[in-house]
Short mmCIF file of C-alpha atoms and ligand atoms in Angstrom, two decimals:
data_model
loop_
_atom_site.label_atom_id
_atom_site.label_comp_id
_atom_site.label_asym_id
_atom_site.label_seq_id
_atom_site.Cartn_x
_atom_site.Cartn_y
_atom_site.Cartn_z
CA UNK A 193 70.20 -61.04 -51.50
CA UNK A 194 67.89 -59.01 -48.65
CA UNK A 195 67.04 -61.78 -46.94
CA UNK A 196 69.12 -63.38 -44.72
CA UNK A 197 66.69 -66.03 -43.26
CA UNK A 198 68.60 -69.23 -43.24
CA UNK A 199 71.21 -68.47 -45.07
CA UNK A 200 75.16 -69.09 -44.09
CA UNK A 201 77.14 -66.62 -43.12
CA UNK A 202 80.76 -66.98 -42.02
CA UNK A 203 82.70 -64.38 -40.51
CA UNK A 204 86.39 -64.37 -39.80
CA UNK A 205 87.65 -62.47 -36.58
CA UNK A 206 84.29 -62.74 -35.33
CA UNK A 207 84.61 -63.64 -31.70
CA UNK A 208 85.29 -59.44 -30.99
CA UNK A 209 84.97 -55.95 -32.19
CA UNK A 210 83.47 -55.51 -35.68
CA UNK A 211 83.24 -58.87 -36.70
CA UNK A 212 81.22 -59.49 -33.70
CA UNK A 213 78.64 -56.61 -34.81
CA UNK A 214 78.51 -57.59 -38.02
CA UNK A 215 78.01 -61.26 -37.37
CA UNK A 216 75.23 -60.39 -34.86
CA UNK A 217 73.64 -58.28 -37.51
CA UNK A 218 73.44 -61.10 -40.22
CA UNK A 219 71.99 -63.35 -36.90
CA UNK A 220 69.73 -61.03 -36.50
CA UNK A 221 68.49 -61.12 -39.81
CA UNK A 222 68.12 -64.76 -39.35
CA UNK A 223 71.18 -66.13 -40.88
CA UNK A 224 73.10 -68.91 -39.31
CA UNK A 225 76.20 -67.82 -38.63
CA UNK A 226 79.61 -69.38 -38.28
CA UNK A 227 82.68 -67.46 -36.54
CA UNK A 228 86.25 -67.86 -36.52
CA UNK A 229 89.42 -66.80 -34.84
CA UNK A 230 92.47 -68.45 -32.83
CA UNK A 231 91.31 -67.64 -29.13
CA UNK A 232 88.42 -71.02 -28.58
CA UNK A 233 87.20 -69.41 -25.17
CA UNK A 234 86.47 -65.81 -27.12
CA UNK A 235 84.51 -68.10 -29.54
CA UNK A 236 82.58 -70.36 -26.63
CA UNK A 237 81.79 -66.96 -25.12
CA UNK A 238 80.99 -64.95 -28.65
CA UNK A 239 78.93 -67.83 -29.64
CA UNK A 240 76.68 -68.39 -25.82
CA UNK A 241 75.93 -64.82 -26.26
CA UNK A 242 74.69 -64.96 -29.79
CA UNK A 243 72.54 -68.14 -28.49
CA UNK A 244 71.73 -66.93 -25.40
CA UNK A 245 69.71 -64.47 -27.21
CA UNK A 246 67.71 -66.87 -29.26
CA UNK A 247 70.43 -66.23 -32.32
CA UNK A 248 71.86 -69.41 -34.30
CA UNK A 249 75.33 -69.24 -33.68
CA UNK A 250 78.47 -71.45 -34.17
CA UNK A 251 82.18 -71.04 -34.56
CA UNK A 252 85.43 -72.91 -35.65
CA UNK A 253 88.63 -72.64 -34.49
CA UNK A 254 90.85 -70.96 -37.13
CA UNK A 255 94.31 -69.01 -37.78
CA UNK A 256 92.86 -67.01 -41.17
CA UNK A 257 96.99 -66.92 -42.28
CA UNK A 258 97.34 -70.57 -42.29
CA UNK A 259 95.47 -71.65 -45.95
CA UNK A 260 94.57 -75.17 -44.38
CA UNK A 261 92.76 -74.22 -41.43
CA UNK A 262 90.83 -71.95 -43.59
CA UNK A 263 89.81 -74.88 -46.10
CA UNK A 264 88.82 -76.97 -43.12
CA UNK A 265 86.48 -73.41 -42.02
CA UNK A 266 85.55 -74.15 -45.60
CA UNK A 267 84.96 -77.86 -45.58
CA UNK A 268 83.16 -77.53 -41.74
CA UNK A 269 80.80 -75.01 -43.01
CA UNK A 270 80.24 -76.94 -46.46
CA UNK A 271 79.84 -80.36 -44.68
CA UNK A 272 77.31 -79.03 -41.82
CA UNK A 273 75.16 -76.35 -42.97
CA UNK A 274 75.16 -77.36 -47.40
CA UNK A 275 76.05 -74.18 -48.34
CA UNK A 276 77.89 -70.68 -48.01
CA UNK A 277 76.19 -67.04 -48.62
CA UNK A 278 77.93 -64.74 -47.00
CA UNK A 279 82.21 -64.90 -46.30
CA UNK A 280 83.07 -61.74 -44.21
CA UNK A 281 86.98 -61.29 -44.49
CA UNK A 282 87.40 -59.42 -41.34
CA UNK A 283 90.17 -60.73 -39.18
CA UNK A 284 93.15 -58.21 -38.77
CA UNK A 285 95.99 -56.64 -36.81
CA UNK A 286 97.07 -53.34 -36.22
CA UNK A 287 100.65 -53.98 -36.09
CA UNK A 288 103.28 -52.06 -33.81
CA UNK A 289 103.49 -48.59 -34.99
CA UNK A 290 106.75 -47.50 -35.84
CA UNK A 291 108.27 -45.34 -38.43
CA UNK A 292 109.13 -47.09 -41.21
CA UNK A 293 113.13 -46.67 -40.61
CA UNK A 294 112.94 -48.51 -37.80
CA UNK A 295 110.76 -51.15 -38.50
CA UNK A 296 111.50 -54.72 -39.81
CA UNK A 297 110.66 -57.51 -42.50
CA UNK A 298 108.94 -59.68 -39.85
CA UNK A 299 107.10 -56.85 -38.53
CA UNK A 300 105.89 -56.03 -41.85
CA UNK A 301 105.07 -59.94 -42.58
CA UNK A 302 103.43 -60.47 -39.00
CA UNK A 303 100.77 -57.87 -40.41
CA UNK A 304 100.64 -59.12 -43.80
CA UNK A 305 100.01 -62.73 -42.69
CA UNK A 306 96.90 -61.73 -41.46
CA UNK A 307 95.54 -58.84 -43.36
CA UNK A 308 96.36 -59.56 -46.64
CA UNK A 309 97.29 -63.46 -46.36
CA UNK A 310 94.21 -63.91 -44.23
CA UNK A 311 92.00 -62.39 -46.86
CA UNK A 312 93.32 -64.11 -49.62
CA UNK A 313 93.25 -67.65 -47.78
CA UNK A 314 89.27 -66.55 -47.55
CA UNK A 315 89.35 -65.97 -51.06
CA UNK A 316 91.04 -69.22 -51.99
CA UNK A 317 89.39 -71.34 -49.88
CA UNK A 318 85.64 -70.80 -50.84
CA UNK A 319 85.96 -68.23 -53.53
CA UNK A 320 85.98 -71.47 -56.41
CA UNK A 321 83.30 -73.26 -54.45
CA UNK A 322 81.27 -70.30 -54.25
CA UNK A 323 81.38 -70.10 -57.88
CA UNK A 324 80.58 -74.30 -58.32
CA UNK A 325 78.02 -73.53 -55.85
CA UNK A 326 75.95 -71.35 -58.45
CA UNK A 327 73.90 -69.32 -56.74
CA UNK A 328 74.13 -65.20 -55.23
CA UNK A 329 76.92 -64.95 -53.06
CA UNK A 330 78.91 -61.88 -50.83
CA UNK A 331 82.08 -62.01 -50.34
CA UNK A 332 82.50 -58.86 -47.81
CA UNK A 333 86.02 -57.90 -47.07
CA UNK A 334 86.49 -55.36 -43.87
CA UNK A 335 89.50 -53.05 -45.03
CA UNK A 336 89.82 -49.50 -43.31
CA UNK A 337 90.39 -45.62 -44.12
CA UNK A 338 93.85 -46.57 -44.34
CA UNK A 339 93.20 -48.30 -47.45
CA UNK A 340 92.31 -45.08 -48.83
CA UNK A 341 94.52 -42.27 -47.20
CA UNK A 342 97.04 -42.30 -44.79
CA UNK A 343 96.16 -40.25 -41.79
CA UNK A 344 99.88 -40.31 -39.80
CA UNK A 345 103.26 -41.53 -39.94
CA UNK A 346 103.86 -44.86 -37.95
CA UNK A 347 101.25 -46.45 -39.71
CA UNK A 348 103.18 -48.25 -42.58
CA UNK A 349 102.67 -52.11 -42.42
CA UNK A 350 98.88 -51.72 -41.23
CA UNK A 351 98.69 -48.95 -44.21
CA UNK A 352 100.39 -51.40 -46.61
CA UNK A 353 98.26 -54.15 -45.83
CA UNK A 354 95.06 -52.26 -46.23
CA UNK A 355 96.08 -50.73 -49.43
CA UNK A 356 97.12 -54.17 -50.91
CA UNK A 357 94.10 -55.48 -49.64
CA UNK A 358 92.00 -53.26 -51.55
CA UNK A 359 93.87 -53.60 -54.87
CA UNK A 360 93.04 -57.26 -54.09
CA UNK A 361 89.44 -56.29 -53.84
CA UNK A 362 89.51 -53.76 -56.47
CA UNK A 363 90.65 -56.85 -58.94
CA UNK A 364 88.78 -59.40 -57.36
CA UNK A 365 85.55 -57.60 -58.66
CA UNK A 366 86.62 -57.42 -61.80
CA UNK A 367 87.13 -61.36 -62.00
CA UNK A 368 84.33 -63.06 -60.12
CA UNK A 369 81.19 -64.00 -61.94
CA UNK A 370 77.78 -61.22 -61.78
CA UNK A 371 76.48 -63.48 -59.35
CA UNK A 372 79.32 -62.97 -56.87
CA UNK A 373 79.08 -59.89 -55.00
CA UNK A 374 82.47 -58.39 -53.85
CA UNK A 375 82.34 -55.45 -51.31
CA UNK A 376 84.77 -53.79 -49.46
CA UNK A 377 83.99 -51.66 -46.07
CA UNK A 378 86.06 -48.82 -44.90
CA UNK A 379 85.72 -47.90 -41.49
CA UNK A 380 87.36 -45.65 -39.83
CA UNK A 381 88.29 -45.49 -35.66
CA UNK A 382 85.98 -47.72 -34.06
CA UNK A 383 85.95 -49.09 -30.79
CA UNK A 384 87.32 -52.15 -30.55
CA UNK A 385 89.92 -54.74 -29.12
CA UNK A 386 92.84 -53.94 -32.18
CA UNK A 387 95.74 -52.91 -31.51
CA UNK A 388 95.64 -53.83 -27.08
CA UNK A 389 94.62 -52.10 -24.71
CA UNK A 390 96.33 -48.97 -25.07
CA UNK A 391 95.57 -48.32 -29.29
CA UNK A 392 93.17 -45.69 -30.50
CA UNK A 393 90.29 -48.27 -31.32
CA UNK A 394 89.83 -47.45 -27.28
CA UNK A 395 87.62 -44.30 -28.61
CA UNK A 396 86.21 -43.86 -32.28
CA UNK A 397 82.82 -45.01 -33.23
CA UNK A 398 81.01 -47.73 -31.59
CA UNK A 399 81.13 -50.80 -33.18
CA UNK A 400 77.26 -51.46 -33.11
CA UNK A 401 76.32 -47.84 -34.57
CA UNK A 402 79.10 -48.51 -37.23
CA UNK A 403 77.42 -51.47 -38.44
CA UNK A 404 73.58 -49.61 -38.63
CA UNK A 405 75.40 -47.29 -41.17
CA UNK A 406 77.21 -50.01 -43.72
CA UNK A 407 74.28 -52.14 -43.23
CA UNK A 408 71.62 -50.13 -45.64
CA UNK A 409 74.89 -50.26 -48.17
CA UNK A 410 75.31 -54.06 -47.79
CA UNK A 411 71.71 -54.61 -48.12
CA UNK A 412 71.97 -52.35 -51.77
CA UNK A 413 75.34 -54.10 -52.95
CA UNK A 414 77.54 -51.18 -52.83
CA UNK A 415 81.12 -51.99 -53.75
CA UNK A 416 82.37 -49.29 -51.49
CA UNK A 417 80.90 -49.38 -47.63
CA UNK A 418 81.97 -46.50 -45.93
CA UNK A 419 80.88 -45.09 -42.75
CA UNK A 420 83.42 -41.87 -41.13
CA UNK A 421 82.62 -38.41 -42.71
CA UNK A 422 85.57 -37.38 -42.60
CA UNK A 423 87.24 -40.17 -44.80
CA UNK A 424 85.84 -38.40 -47.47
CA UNK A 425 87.79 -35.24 -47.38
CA UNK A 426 90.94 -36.69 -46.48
CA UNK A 427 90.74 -38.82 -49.60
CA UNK A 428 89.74 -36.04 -51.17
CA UNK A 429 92.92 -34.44 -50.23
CA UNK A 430 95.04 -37.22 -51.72
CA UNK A 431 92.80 -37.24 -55.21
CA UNK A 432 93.40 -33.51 -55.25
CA UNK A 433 96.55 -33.62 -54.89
CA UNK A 434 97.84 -36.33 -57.43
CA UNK A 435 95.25 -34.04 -59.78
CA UNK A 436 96.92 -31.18 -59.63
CA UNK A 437 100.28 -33.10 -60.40
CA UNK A 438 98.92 -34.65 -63.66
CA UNK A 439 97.64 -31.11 -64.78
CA UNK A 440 100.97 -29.41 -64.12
CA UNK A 441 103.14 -32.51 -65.34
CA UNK A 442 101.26 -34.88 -67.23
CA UNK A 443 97.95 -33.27 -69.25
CA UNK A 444 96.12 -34.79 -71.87
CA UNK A 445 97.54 -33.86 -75.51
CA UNK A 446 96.35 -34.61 -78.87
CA UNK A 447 96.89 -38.81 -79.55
CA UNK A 448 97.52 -39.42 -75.70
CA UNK A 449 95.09 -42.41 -76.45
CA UNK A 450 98.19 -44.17 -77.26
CA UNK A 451 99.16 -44.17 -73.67
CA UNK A 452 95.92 -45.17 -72.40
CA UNK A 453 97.12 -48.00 -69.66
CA UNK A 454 93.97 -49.08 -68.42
CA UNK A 455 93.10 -49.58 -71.97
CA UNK A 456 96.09 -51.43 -72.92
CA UNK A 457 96.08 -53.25 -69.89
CA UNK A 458 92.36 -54.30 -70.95
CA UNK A 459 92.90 -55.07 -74.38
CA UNK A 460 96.64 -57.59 -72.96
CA UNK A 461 94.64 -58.67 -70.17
CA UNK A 462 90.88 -60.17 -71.37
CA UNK A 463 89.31 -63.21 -70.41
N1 NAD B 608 88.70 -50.76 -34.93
C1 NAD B 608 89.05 -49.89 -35.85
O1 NAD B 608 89.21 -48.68 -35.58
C2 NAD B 608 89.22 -50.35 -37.26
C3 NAD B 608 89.30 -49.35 -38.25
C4 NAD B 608 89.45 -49.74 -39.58
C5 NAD B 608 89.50 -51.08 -39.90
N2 NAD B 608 89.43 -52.04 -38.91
C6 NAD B 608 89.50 -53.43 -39.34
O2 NAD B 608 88.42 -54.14 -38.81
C7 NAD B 608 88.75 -55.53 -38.72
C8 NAD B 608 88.32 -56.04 -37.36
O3 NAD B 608 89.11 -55.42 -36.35
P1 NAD B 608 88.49 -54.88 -34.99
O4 NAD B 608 88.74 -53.45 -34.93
O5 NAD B 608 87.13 -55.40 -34.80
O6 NAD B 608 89.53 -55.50 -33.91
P2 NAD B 608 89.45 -56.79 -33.01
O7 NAD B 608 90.82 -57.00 -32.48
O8 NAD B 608 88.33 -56.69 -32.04
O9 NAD B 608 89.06 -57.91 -34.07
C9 NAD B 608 89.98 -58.55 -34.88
C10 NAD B 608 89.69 -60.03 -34.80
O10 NAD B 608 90.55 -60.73 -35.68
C11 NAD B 608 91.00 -61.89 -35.02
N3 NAD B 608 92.25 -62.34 -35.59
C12 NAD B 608 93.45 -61.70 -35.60
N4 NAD B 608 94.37 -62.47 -36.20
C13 NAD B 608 93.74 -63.61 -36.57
C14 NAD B 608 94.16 -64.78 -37.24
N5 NAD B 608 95.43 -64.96 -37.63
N6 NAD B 608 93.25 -65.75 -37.47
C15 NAD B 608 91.97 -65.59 -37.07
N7 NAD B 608 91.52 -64.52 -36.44
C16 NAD B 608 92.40 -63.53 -36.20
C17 NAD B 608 91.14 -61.47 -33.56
O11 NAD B 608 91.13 -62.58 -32.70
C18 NAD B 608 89.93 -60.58 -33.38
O12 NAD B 608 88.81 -61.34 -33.00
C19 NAD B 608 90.26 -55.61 -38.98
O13 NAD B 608 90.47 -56.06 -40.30
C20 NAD B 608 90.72 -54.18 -38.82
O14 NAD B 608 91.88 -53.91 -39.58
C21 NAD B 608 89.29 -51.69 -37.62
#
């Protein structure tokens, strides 16, 4: 799918920050698109300046961690523009950071709600009518470096959500039909509104140079989007490191086949 023109786009989170980019981008390209979030005057204003510049804009007001607000997003879009092409799960929190110790089951939940929750209330809401629907679809989920390493301490609900959102991703691909395109984009810092005023998405990349680098990769239908250098090495780090412990601890041996899990989990798990 390279062109855009005319065809629906929804992003969640999309009155600020990266979903904001991104759903300018896909306006741009001459998609209509539809954004979400809680905040109505962050929409009004997201959505004049989309207009304002000749863009076809709209929003809905919706809490991604409640599943029936997200089927009405699904049932508005649906209902006024026929169809859905594109579903950008983007909305997300940072979370308080705190050690781990000291943190609590409703922090924890607060962030899961949202980041995980959120993207799986996406993914139940239009993932089935995507399929009815029958033709190429996206279904682009915004997940971050933390999904892949983690950079610091204080960072464990945000980290937790991001990592169980991409083993939702990771699986999701596996299960949707050819013709539904799962991606997952890992940004690192990037300027935006997360996290208040004081977090620090205050420096980092700007959000409008971050999406001129995943766009080339959404455009070729890479699975993973990435975008910070650096995210590279320090999941390189990680990989090395768990490497090293399988060579010392667990090598391969003559009829290790036997313990093959992914294989055994394929042959206990096929559709
Ligand atoms: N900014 C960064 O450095 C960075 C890095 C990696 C990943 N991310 C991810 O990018 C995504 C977008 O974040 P951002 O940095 O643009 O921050 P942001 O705060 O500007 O955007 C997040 C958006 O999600 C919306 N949102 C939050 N909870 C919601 C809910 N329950 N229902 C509907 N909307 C809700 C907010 O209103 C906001 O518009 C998030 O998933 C975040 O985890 C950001």
């Amino acid at each position: 799918m390279k062109s855009y023109n005319n065809k629906v786009v929804v992003v969640t989170g999309g009155a600020t920050g990266i979903g904001n980019s991104i759903a300018n981008k896909f306006a741009h390209e001459g998609a209509k698109v539809i954004i979400c979030a809680r905040r109505e005057d962050r929409l009004q204003q997201a959505v004049k300046e989309m207009t304002d510049k000749g863009l076809d804009a709209h929003y809905k007001v919706c809490d991604v961690s409640d599943l029936d607000d997200v089927k009405a997003l699904a049932d508005y879009v649906w209902n006024n523009f026929g169809q859905v092409d594109v579903l950008v799960n983007n909305a997300g929190v940072s979370g308080v950071p705190q050690p781990i110790i000291d943190s609590s089951k409703e922090a924890f939940q607060q962030v899961f709600d949202v980041n995980i929750f959120g993207m799986l209330n996406g993914i139940w809401a239009f993932g089935k009518r995507l399929i009815e629907q029958g033709s190429p679809a996206l279904i682009l989920n915004v997940n971050s470096e933390v999904g892949l390493y983690i950079p610091s301490p204080m960072v464990g609900s945000y980290a937790a959500s991001k990592y169980a959102a991409r083993a939702i991703c990771e699986t999701l691909r596996l299960e949707m039909p050819e013709y539904i395109q799962v991606s997952c984009i890992y940004p690192g810092i990037v300027q935006t509104e997360l996290g208040g005023s004081k977090a620090l998405t205050q420096v980092g990349m700007p959000a409008d140079e971050f999406v001129e680098i995943i766009w080339p990769q959404i455009e070729n239908r890479e699975f993973y989007i990435v975008s910070h250098p650096w995210a590279k090495d320090y999941f390189g780090e990680t990989a090395e490191e768990l490497t090293k412990a399988f060579d010392r601890y667990a090598p391969h041996f003559e009829g290790d086949e036997k313990y093959d899990s992914k294989l055994l989990a394929k042959q206990a798990f096929k559709s």
